Amino acid sequence: MIFDGPFGSGKKAAAAYAAAALLCRAKNGRPCGICPSCAQAAAGSHPDIFLFNPEGGNILIDQVRELRRQSFIAPNQSPFKVFIINRADRMNPPAQNALLKVLEEPTSSVFILLTENAGALLQTVRSRCRIYAMEPLAPDVIAEWLSSHPTPGQKAPTADAIREAAGRADGSIGRARQLLENGLSRPARLAEEFVSSLRGSALQIMEACLAASALPRNEYGDFYTECTALLAVDALAYPADAGYYIAVYEYIQQQRDKLLENNGSVFALSSQLAAFCGTIYRRT
Ligand SMILES: [Zn+2]
């Protein structure tokens, strides 16, 4: 299976749910939540559920070989194993071809590939999978879910707080919940400053980028995520400038790859972002 959708659309949560449901001993098509298998799945310690994350930004052929090796070993306690490959779109062609061989082999394992861009997978890989598109949720769906699923042990949030968090969550229940519990994070505040500076002068853009460059590297990725969410909203809100917002959005996606690959300091990336926005701003 391929779960395809943008960052924050709940792919990992859906894969965890699917894996638990597949291996649940009650076999009701959903995790019963009480059998030993469900308890292990919820604790992230199920011996037959395997999660592969990119190493250094990419899924490497060695990781696919390890996955293949594991798929030949009998499951520990279940009828079959479940392999979840996070950011499967970050597999280079040799790794994808290795995966293709695994998918073609007659094992009883289940493979769930999580992608932000299923188009980056080889057609031969895609054709062997069932693709599920994960859509970002509408704010009122998120708000309804938050109202009916209060966090245990926490004071119930007001309707206003729920509406606000749902509106800012970019389609993700997880992010909405985080906003409700922790308020706006520092990367989110700086992203707001940056995106609103795009309607100001080149100097304001530079100041906003400089402020963001003080973030530690691990929070700078969150800054990018918040920026792209806000840019998508503004591209719709200001159709005349949509081209500008989309160009900045795409530039930030490229920078996010550089950040993941450890190419460039946060300060350098921030300065380049300021220069890029300032230059195209004057052109438009
Ligand atoms: Zn169960």
PDB file of C-alpha atoms and ligand atoms in Angstrom:
ATOM      1  CA  MET A   1       0.000   0.000   0.000  1.00  0.00           C
ATOM      2  CA  ILE A   2       1.064   3.570  -0.571  1.00  0.00           C
ATOM      3  CA  PHE A   3      -0.237   6.306   1.713  1.00  0.00           C
ATOM      4  CA  ASP A   4       0.384   9.510  -0.203  1.00  0.00           C
ATOM      5  CA  GLY A   5      -0.203  12.982   1.186  1.00  0.00           C
ATOM      6  CA  PRO A   6       1.439  16.213   2.298  1.00  0.00           C
ATOM      7  CA  PHE A   7       3.367  16.616   5.544  1.00  0.00           C
ATOM      8  CA  GLY A   8       0.992  16.535   8.496  1.00  0.00           C
ATOM      9  CA  SER A   9      -1.814  14.703   6.685  1.00  0.00           C
ATOM     10  CA  GLY A  10      -1.717  11.807   9.143  1.00  0.00           C
ATOM     11  CA  LYS A  11       0.167   9.208   7.087  1.00  0.00           C
ATOM     12  CA  LYS A  12       2.177   7.857  10.009  1.00  0.00           C
ATOM     13  CA  ALA A  13      -0.871   7.727  12.265  1.00  0.00           C
ATOM     14  CA  ALA A  14      -2.845   5.941   9.534  1.00  0.00           C
ATOM     15  CA  ALA A  15      -0.010   3.443   8.971  1.00  0.00           C
ATOM     16  CA  ALA A  16       0.258   2.751  12.711  1.00  0.00           C
ATOM     17  CA  TYR A  17      -3.511   2.227  12.848  1.00  0.00           C
ATOM     18  CA  ALA A  18      -3.486  -0.058   9.797  1.00  0.00           C
ATOM     19  CA  ALA A  19      -0.578  -2.107  11.178  1.00  0.00           C
ATOM     20  CA  ALA A  20      -2.318  -2.525  14.548  1.00  0.00           C
ATOM     21  CA  ALA A  21      -5.589  -3.466  12.830  1.00  0.00           C
ATOM     22  CA  LEU A  22      -3.865  -6.043  10.595  1.00  0.00           C
ATOM     23  CA  LEU A  23      -2.171  -7.764  13.525  1.00  0.00           C
ATOM     24  CA  CYS A  24      -4.938  -7.383  16.149  1.00  0.00           C
ATOM     25  CA  ARG A  25      -5.909 -10.772  17.566  1.00  0.00           C
ATOM     26  CA  ALA A  26      -9.598  -9.871  17.670  1.00  0.00           C
ATOM     27  CA  LYS A  27      -9.523  -9.665  13.835  1.00  0.00           C
ATOM     28  CA  ASN A  28     -12.373  -7.151  13.623  1.00  0.00           C
ATOM     29  CA  GLY A  29     -10.777  -4.994  10.967  1.00  0.00           C
ATOM     30  CA  ARG A  30      -9.822  -2.391  13.568  1.00  0.00           C
ATOM     31  CA  PRO A  31      -7.466  -2.442  16.565  1.00  0.00           C
ATOM     32  CA  CYS A  32      -9.397  -3.726  19.598  1.00  0.00           C
ATOM     33  CA  GLY A  33      -6.947  -1.771  21.778  1.00  0.00           C
ATOM     34  CA  ILE A  34      -6.796  -4.410  24.527  1.00  0.00           C
ATOM     35  CA  CYS A  35      -5.180  -7.574  23.118  1.00  0.00           C
ATOM     36  CA  PRO A  36      -1.411  -8.057  23.678  1.00  0.00           C
ATOM     37  CA  SER A  37      -0.738  -7.279  19.998  1.00  0.00           C
ATOM     38  CA  CYS A  38      -2.591  -3.941  20.184  1.00  0.00           C
ATOM     39  CA  ALA A  39      -0.812  -3.071  23.440  1.00  0.00           C
ATOM     40  CA  GLN A  40       2.590  -3.706  21.818  1.00  0.00           C
ATOM     41  CA  ALA A  41       1.609  -1.768  18.704  1.00  0.00           C
ATOM     42  CA  ALA A  42       0.483   1.205  20.805  1.00  0.00           C
ATOM     43  CA  ALA A  43       3.735   1.116  22.787  1.00  0.00           C
ATOM     44  CA  GLY A  44       5.790   1.027  19.567  1.00  0.00           C
ATOM     45  CA  SER A  45       7.343  -2.289  20.641  1.00  0.00           C
ATOM     46  CA  HIS A  46       5.537  -4.790  18.396  1.00  0.00           C
ATOM     47  CA  PRO A  47       8.133  -7.333  17.226  1.00  0.00           C
ATOM     48  CA  ASP A  48       6.404  -7.789  13.851  1.00  0.00           C
ATOM     49  CA  ILE A  49       5.979  -4.115  12.934  1.00  0.00           C
ATOM     50  CA  PHE A  50       9.055  -2.507  11.377  1.00  0.00           C
ATOM     51  CA  LEU A  51       9.510   1.190  10.674  1.00  0.00           C
ATOM     52  CA  PHE A  52      12.193   2.414   8.260  1.00  0.00           C
ATOM     53  CA  ASN A  53      13.125   6.098   8.330  1.00  0.00           C
ATOM     54  CA  PRO A  54      15.435   7.892   5.876  1.00  0.00           C
ATOM     55  CA  GLU A  55      19.069   7.949   6.961  1.00  0.00           C
ATOM     56  CA  GLY A  56      20.769  11.258   6.194  1.00  0.00           C
ATOM     57  CA  GLY A  57      17.803  12.380   4.101  1.00  0.00           C
ATOM     58  CA  ASN A  58      17.475   9.295   1.905  1.00  0.00           C
ATOM     59  CA  ILE A  59      16.308   5.690   2.064  1.00  0.00           C
ATOM     60  CA  LEU A  60      19.431   3.767   1.151  1.00  0.00           C
ATOM     61  CA  ILE A  61      19.786   0.513  -0.716  1.00  0.00           C
ATOM     62  CA  ASP A  62      21.309  -1.058   2.425  1.00  0.00           C
ATOM     63  CA  GLN A  63      18.098  -0.291   4.297  1.00  0.00           C
ATOM     64  CA  VAL A  64      16.061  -1.979   1.572  1.00  0.00           C
ATOM     65  CA  ARG A  65      18.387  -4.987   1.745  1.00  0.00           C
ATOM     66  CA  GLU A  66      17.851  -5.151   5.492  1.00  0.00           C
ATOM     67  CA  LEU A  67      14.094  -4.972   4.907  1.00  0.00           C
ATOM     68  CA  ARG A  68      14.361  -7.814   2.406  1.00  0.00           C
ATOM     69  CA  ARG A  69      16.357  -9.907   4.874  1.00  0.00           C
ATOM     70  CA  GLN A  70      13.753  -9.290   7.576  1.00  0.00           C
ATOM     71  CA  SER A  71      10.902 -10.184   5.228  1.00  0.00           C
ATOM     72  CA  PHE A  72      12.377 -13.678   4.831  1.00  0.00           C
ATOM     73  CA  ILE A  73      12.560 -14.318   8.579  1.00  0.00           C
ATOM     74  CA  ALA A  74       9.390 -15.797  10.059  1.00  0.00           C
ATOM     75  CA  PRO A  75       7.246 -13.407  12.123  1.00  0.00           C
ATOM     76  CA  ASN A  76       7.789 -13.487  15.872  1.00  0.00           C
ATOM     77  CA  GLN A  77       4.203 -13.968  16.970  1.00  0.00           C
ATOM     78  CA  SER A  78       1.865 -12.892  14.166  1.00  0.00           C
ATOM     79  CA  PRO A  79       0.699 -14.497  10.922  1.00  0.00           C
ATOM     80  CA  PHE A  80       2.815 -11.971   9.006  1.00  0.00           C
ATOM     81  CA  LYS A  81       5.033  -8.892   9.377  1.00  0.00           C
ATOM     82  CA  VAL A  82       4.215  -5.270   8.568  1.00  0.00           C
ATOM     83  CA  PHE A  83       6.910  -2.990   7.149  1.00  0.00           C
ATOM     84  CA  ILE A  84       6.350   0.763   7.148  1.00  0.00           C
ATOM     85  CA  ILE A  85       8.717   2.828   4.992  1.00  0.00           C
ATOM     86  CA  ASN A  86       8.576   6.487   5.915  1.00  0.00           C
ATOM     87  CA  ARG A  87       9.365   8.979   3.110  1.00  0.00           C
ATOM     88  CA  ALA A  88       9.544   6.176   0.546  1.00  0.00           C
ATOM     89  CA  ASP A  89       9.723   8.927  -2.094  1.00  0.00           C
ATOM     90  CA  ARG A  90      13.263   9.509  -0.831  1.00  0.00           C
ATOM     91  CA  MET A  91      14.480   6.218  -2.294  1.00  0.00           C
ATOM     92  CA  ASN A  92      16.878   6.575  -5.183  1.00  0.00           C
ATOM     93  CA  PRO A  93      16.284   4.337  -8.246  1.00  0.00           C
ATOM     94  CA  PRO A  94      18.688   1.544  -7.126  1.00  0.00           C
ATOM     95  CA  ALA A  95      16.916   1.371  -3.750  1.00  0.00           C
ATOM     96  CA  GLN A  96      13.525   1.365  -5.500  1.00  0.00           C
ATOM     97  CA  ASN A  97      14.587  -1.442  -7.796  1.00  0.00           C
ATOM     98  CA  ALA A  98      15.717  -3.435  -4.780  1.00  0.00           C
ATOM     99  CA  LEU A  99      12.333  -2.776  -3.169  1.00  0.00           C
ATOM    100  CA  LEU A 100      10.573  -3.829  -6.360  1.00  0.00           C
ATOM    101  CA  LYS A 101      12.219  -7.255  -6.082  1.00  0.00           C
ATOM    102  CA  VAL A 102      10.952  -7.536  -2.513  1.00  0.00           C
ATOM    103  CA  LEU A 103       7.419  -6.617  -3.582  1.00  0.00           C
ATOM    104  CA  GLU A 104       7.543  -9.239  -6.325  1.00  0.00           C
ATOM    105  CA  GLU A 105       8.668 -12.003  -3.993  1.00  0.00           C
ATOM    106  CA  PRO A 106       5.997 -14.258  -2.578  1.00  0.00           C
ATOM    107  CA  THR A 107       6.202 -13.339   1.104  1.00  0.00           C
ATOM    108  CA  SER A 108       3.168 -12.847   3.281  1.00  0.00           C
ATOM    109  CA  SER A 109       4.530  -9.527   4.579  1.00  0.00           C
ATOM    110  CA  VAL A 110       2.589  -6.294   4.203  1.00  0.00           C
ATOM    111  CA  PHE A 111       4.434  -3.179   3.015  1.00  0.00           C
ATOM    112  CA  ILE A 112       3.167   0.335   3.649  1.00  0.00           C
ATOM    113  CA  LEU A 113       5.024   3.090   1.813  1.00  0.00           C
ATOM    114  CA  LEU A 114       4.495   6.639   3.089  1.00  0.00           C
ATOM    115  CA  THR A 115       5.128   9.354   0.511  1.00  0.00           C
ATOM    116  CA  GLU A 116       4.692  13.087   0.157  1.00  0.00           C
ATOM    117  CA  ASN A 117       5.011  12.642  -3.584  1.00  0.00           C
ATOM    118  CA  ALA A 118       4.064   9.209  -4.927  1.00  0.00           C
ATOM    119  CA  GLY A 119       5.072  10.487  -8.380  1.00  0.00           C
ATOM    120  CA  ALA A 120       8.714  10.163  -7.277  1.00  0.00           C
ATOM    121  CA  LEU A 121       8.296   6.385  -7.127  1.00  0.00           C
ATOM    122  CA  LEU A 122       8.995   4.263 -10.179  1.00  0.00           C
ATOM    123  CA  GLN A 123       5.878   3.329 -12.118  1.00  0.00           C
ATOM    124  CA  THR A 124       6.816  -0.330 -11.614  1.00  0.00           C
ATOM    125  CA  VAL A 125       6.713   0.155  -7.821  1.00  0.00           C
ATOM    126  CA  ARG A 126       3.459   2.125  -7.910  1.00  0.00           C
ATOM    127  CA  SER A 127       1.745  -0.431 -10.120  1.00  0.00           C
ATOM    128  CA  ARG A 128       2.322  -3.111  -7.483  1.00  0.00           C
ATOM    129  CA  CYS A 129       0.712  -1.068  -4.718  1.00  0.00           C
ATOM    130  CA  ARG A 130      -2.723   0.217  -3.891  1.00  0.00           C
ATOM    131  CA  ILE A 131      -2.449   3.993  -3.510  1.00  0.00           C
ATOM    132  CA  TYR A 132      -4.435   5.854  -0.863  1.00  0.00           C
ATOM    133  CA  ALA A 133      -4.409   9.650  -1.114  1.00  0.00           C
ATOM    134  CA  MET A 134      -4.328  11.341   2.283  1.00  0.00           C
ATOM    135  CA  GLU A 135      -6.106  14.667   2.113  1.00  0.00           C
ATOM    136  CA  PRO A 136      -5.552  17.398   4.659  1.00  0.00           C
ATOM    137  CA  LEU A 137      -8.677  17.650   6.840  1.00  0.00           C
ATOM    138  CA  ALA A 138     -11.009  20.639   6.693  1.00  0.00           C
ATOM    139  CA  PRO A 139     -10.818  22.934   9.763  1.00  0.00           C
ATOM    140  CA  ASP A 140     -14.401  22.149  10.860  1.00  0.00           C
ATOM    141  CA  VAL A 141     -13.686  18.405  10.747  1.00  0.00           C
ATOM    142  CA  ILE A 142     -10.619  18.969  12.937  1.00  0.00           C
ATOM    143  CA  ALA A 143     -12.588  21.218  15.300  1.00  0.00           C
ATOM    144  CA  GLU A 144     -15.303  18.604  15.679  1.00  0.00           C
ATOM    145  CA  TRP A 145     -12.745  15.895  16.384  1.00  0.00           C
ATOM    146  CA  LEU A 146     -10.954  18.057  18.973  1.00  0.00           C
ATOM    147  CA  SER A 147     -14.246  18.813  20.744  1.00  0.00           C
ATOM    148  CA  SER A 148     -15.210  15.161  20.935  1.00  0.00           C
ATOM    149  CA  HIS A 149     -11.717  13.901  21.916  1.00  0.00           C
ATOM    150  CA  PRO A 150     -10.517  16.023  24.845  1.00  0.00           C
ATOM    151  CA  THR A 151      -7.000  15.256  26.092  1.00  0.00           C
ATOM    152  CA  PRO A 152      -7.314  13.230  29.293  1.00  0.00           C
ATOM    153  CA  GLY A 153      -6.226  15.132  32.393  1.00  0.00           C
ATOM    154  CA  GLN A 154      -6.375  18.546  30.700  1.00  0.00           C
ATOM    155  CA  LYS A 155      -8.868  21.344  31.136  1.00  0.00           C
ATOM    156  CA  ALA A 156     -11.349  21.327  28.248  1.00  0.00           C
ATOM    157  CA  PRO A 157     -10.385  24.064  25.744  1.00  0.00           C
ATOM    158  CA  THR A 158     -12.865  26.807  24.822  1.00  0.00           C
ATOM    159  CA  ALA A 159     -14.701  26.686  21.507  1.00  0.00           C
ATOM    160  CA  ASP A 160     -12.690  29.735  20.375  1.00  0.00           C
ATOM    161  CA  ALA A 161      -9.369  28.050  21.157  1.00  0.00           C
ATOM    162  CA  ILE A 162     -10.470  24.945  19.263  1.00  0.00           C
ATOM    163  CA  ARG A 163     -11.542  26.959  16.224  1.00  0.00           C
ATOM    164  CA  GLU A 164      -8.260  28.877  16.238  1.00  0.00           C
ATOM    165  CA  ALA A 165      -6.110  25.728  16.521  1.00  0.00           C
ATOM    166  CA  ALA A 166      -8.126  23.929  13.829  1.00  0.00           C
ATOM    167  CA  GLY A 167      -7.708  26.885  11.472  1.00  0.00           C
ATOM    168  CA  ARG A 168      -3.941  26.987  11.911  1.00  0.00           C
ATOM    169  CA  ALA A 169      -3.309  23.254  11.780  1.00  0.00           C
ATOM    170  CA  ASP A 170      -2.843  22.884   8.026  1.00  0.00           C
ATOM    171  CA  GLY A 171      -5.219  19.937   7.900  1.00  0.00           C
ATOM    172  CA  SER A 172      -3.539  17.917  10.642  1.00  0.00           C
ATOM    173  CA  ILE A 173      -5.304  16.813  13.826  1.00  0.00           C
ATOM    174  CA  GLY A 174      -1.917  16.118  15.417  1.00  0.00           C
ATOM    175  CA  ARG A 175      -0.738  19.650  14.809  1.00  0.00           C
ATOM    176  CA  ALA A 176      -4.051  21.133  15.982  1.00  0.00           C
ATOM    177  CA  ARG A 177      -3.803  19.198  19.213  1.00  0.00           C
ATOM    178  CA  GLN A 178      -0.228  20.340  19.723  1.00  0.00           C
ATOM    179  CA  LEU A 179      -1.308  23.958  19.179  1.00  0.00           C
ATOM    180  CA  LEU A 180      -4.112  23.589  21.704  1.00  0.00           C
ATOM    181  CA  GLU A 181      -1.819  22.093  24.311  1.00  0.00           C
ATOM    182  CA  ASN A 182       1.317  24.165  23.808  1.00  0.00           C
ATOM    183  CA  GLY A 183       0.179  27.303  22.014  1.00  0.00           C
ATOM    184  CA  LEU A 184       2.089  28.735  19.091  1.00  0.00           C
ATOM    185  CA  SER A 185       5.692  27.481  19.026  1.00  0.00           C
ATOM    186  CA  ARG A 186       8.675  29.749  18.383  1.00  0.00           C
ATOM    187  CA  PRO A 187       9.173  28.443  14.818  1.00  0.00           C
ATOM    188  CA  ALA A 188       5.462  29.084  14.147  1.00  0.00           C
ATOM    189  CA  ARG A 189       5.666  32.665  15.446  1.00  0.00           C
ATOM    190  CA  LEU A 190       8.762  33.362  13.340  1.00  0.00           C
ATOM    191  CA  ALA A 191       7.108  31.801  10.290  1.00  0.00           C
ATOM    192  CA  GLU A 192       4.140  34.131  10.761  1.00  0.00           C
ATOM    193  CA  GLU A 193       6.483  37.106  10.919  1.00  0.00           C
ATOM    194  CA  PHE A 194       8.320  35.950   7.824  1.00  0.00           C
ATOM    195  CA  VAL A 195       5.251  35.277   5.695  1.00  0.00           C
ATOM    196  CA  SER A 196       3.618  38.571   6.645  1.00  0.00           C
ATOM    197  CA  SER A 197       6.927  40.361   5.870  1.00  0.00           C
ATOM    198  CA  LEU A 198       6.524  39.206   2.268  1.00  0.00           C
ATOM    199  CA  ARG A 199       3.884  41.907   1.900  1.00  0.00           C
ATOM    200  CA  GLY A 200       6.301  44.483   3.324  1.00  0.00           C
ATOM    201  CA  SER A 201       9.642  45.912   2.213  1.00  0.00           C
ATOM    202  CA  ALA A 202      12.798  43.978   1.346  1.00  0.00           C
ATOM    203  CA  LEU A 203      14.237  45.238   4.645  1.00  0.00           C
ATOM    204  CA  GLN A 204      11.328  43.731   6.582  1.00  0.00           C
ATOM    205  CA  ILE A 205      11.864  40.421   4.796  1.00  0.00           C
ATOM    206  CA  MET A 206      15.529  40.502   5.737  1.00  0.00           C
ATOM    207  CA  GLU A 207      14.727  41.261   9.376  1.00  0.00           C
ATOM    208  CA  ALA A 208      12.254  38.365   9.549  1.00  0.00           C
ATOM    209  CA  CYS A 209      14.795  35.957   8.019  1.00  0.00           C
ATOM    210  CA  LEU A 210      17.481  37.182  10.392  1.00  0.00           C
ATOM    211  CA  ALA A 211      15.177  36.550  13.365  1.00  0.00           C
ATOM    212  CA  ALA A 212      14.492  33.017  12.092  1.00  0.00           C
ATOM    213  CA  SER A 213      18.214  32.328  11.644  1.00  0.00           C
ATOM    214  CA  ALA A 214      18.544  32.366  15.451  1.00  0.00           C
ATOM    215  CA  LEU A 215      16.547  29.131  15.640  1.00  0.00           C
ATOM    216  CA  PRO A 216      18.469  25.953  16.423  1.00  0.00           C
ATOM    217  CA  ARG A 217      18.845  23.612  13.467  1.00  0.00           C
ATOM    218  CA  ASN A 218      16.281  21.087  14.718  1.00  0.00           C
ATOM    219  CA  GLU A 219      13.597  23.814  15.009  1.00  0.00           C
ATOM    220  CA  TYR A 220      14.460  25.375  11.672  1.00  0.00           C
ATOM    221  CA  GLY A 221      12.773  22.463   9.876  1.00  0.00           C
ATOM    222  CA  ASP A 222       9.580  23.308  11.796  1.00  0.00           C
ATOM    223  CA  PHE A 223       9.965  26.915  10.689  1.00  0.00           C
ATOM    224  CA  TYR A 224       9.909  25.731   7.060  1.00  0.00           C
ATOM    225  CA  THR A 225       6.852  23.561   7.673  1.00  0.00           C
ATOM    226  CA  GLU A 226       4.960  26.442   9.261  1.00  0.00           C
ATOM    227  CA  CYS A 227       6.034  28.760   6.410  1.00  0.00           C
ATOM    228  CA  THR A 228       4.740  26.441   3.684  1.00  0.00           C
ATOM    229  CA  ALA A 229       1.392  26.064   5.480  1.00  0.00           C
ATOM    230  CA  LEU A 230       1.016  29.852   5.742  1.00  0.00           C
ATOM    231  CA  LEU A 231       2.223  30.431   2.165  1.00  0.00           C
ATOM    232  CA  ALA A 232      -0.406  28.042   0.825  1.00  0.00           C
ATOM    233  CA  VAL A 233      -3.090  29.997   2.703  1.00  0.00           C
ATOM    234  CA  ASP A 234      -1.798  33.355   1.449  1.00  0.00           C
ATOM    235  CA  ALA A 235      -1.520  32.129  -2.143  1.00  0.00           C
ATOM    236  CA  LEU A 236      -5.287  31.578  -2.003  1.00  0.00           C
ATOM    237  CA  ALA A 237      -5.979  34.775  -0.065  1.00  0.00           C
ATOM    238  CA  TYR A 238      -4.047  37.002  -2.520  1.00  0.00           C
ATOM    239  CA  PRO A 239      -4.605  35.472  -5.977  1.00  0.00           C
ATOM    240  CA  ALA A 240      -2.836  38.359  -7.731  1.00  0.00           C
ATOM    241  CA  ASP A 241       0.388  37.436  -5.879  1.00  0.00           C
ATOM    242  CA  ALA A 242      -0.107  33.673  -5.959  1.00  0.00           C
ATOM    243  CA  GLY A 243       2.881  33.229  -8.303  1.00  0.00           C
ATOM    244  CA  TYR A 244       5.094  34.989  -5.790  1.00  0.00           C
ATOM    245  CA  TYR A 245       3.894  32.856  -2.870  1.00  0.00           C
ATOM    246  CA  ILE A 246       4.269  29.657  -4.873  1.00  0.00           C
ATOM    247  CA  ALA A 247       7.829  30.588  -5.900  1.00  0.00           C
ATOM    248  CA  VAL A 248       8.749  31.168  -2.241  1.00  0.00           C
ATOM    249  CA  TYR A 249       6.979  27.922  -1.293  1.00  0.00           C
ATOM    250  CA  GLU A 250       9.016  25.959  -3.833  1.00  0.00           C
ATOM    251  CA  TYR A 251      12.239  27.646  -2.790  1.00  0.00           C
ATOM    252  CA  ILE A 252      11.561  26.667   0.818  1.00  0.00           C
ATOM    253  CA  GLN A 253      10.957  23.045  -0.227  1.00  0.00           C
ATOM    254  CA  GLN A 254      14.396  23.032  -1.868  1.00  0.00           C
ATOM    255  CA  GLN A 255      15.937  24.576   1.239  1.00  0.00           C
ATOM    256  CA  ARG A 256      14.261  21.948   3.407  1.00  0.00           C
ATOM    257  CA  ASP A 257      16.020  19.253   1.363  1.00  0.00           C
ATOM    258  CA  LYS A 258      19.341  21.054   1.832  1.00  0.00           C
ATOM    259  CA  LEU A 259      18.713  21.277   5.575  1.00  0.00           C
ATOM    260  CA  LEU A 260      17.950  17.542   5.724  1.00  0.00           C
ATOM    261  CA  GLU A 261      21.086  16.760   3.766  1.00  0.00           C
ATOM    262  CA  ASN A 262      23.149  18.991   6.063  1.00  0.00           C
ATOM    263  CA  ASN A 263      24.078  21.336   3.230  1.00  0.00           C
ATOM    264  CA  GLY A 264      24.467  24.778   4.692  1.00  0.00           C
ATOM    265  CA  SER A 265      24.113  26.424   8.073  1.00  0.00           C
ATOM    266  CA  VAL A 266      20.806  27.806   9.278  1.00  0.00           C
ATOM    267  CA  PHE A 267      22.271  31.285   8.967  1.00  0.00           C
ATOM    268  CA  ALA A 268      23.336  30.711   5.342  1.00  0.00           C
ATOM    269  CA  LEU A 269      19.953  29.215   4.420  1.00  0.00           C
ATOM    270  CA  SER A 270      18.180  32.142   6.081  1.00  0.00           C
ATOM    271  CA  SER A 271      20.286  34.722   4.241  1.00  0.00           C
ATOM    272  CA  GLN A 272      19.659  32.943   0.932  1.00  0.00           C
ATOM    273  CA  LEU A 273      15.936  32.929   1.659  1.00  0.00           C
ATOM    274  CA  ALA A 274      15.993  36.677   2.327  1.00  0.00           C
ATOM    275  CA  ALA A 275      17.950  37.287  -0.875  1.00  0.00           C
ATOM    276  CA  PHE A 276      15.623  35.087  -2.920  1.00  0.00           C
ATOM    277  CA  CYS A 277      12.440  36.722  -1.601  1.00  0.00           C
ATOM    278  CA  GLY A 278      13.880  40.225  -1.918  1.00  0.00           C
ATOM    279  CA  THR A 279      14.945  39.650  -5.522  1.00  0.00           C
ATOM    280  CA  ILE A 280      11.771  38.107  -6.859  1.00  0.00           C
ATOM    281  CA  TYR A 281       9.738  40.611  -4.863  1.00  0.00           C
ATOM    282  CA  ARG A 282      11.271  43.479  -6.803  1.00  0.00           C
ATOM    283  CA  ARG A 283      10.676  41.664 -10.071  1.00  0.00           C
ATOM    284  CA  THR A 284       6.955  41.067  -9.497  1.00  0.00           C
TER     285      THR A 284
HETATM  286 ZN    ZN B   1      -6.249  -6.052  19.362  1.00  0.00          ZN
END
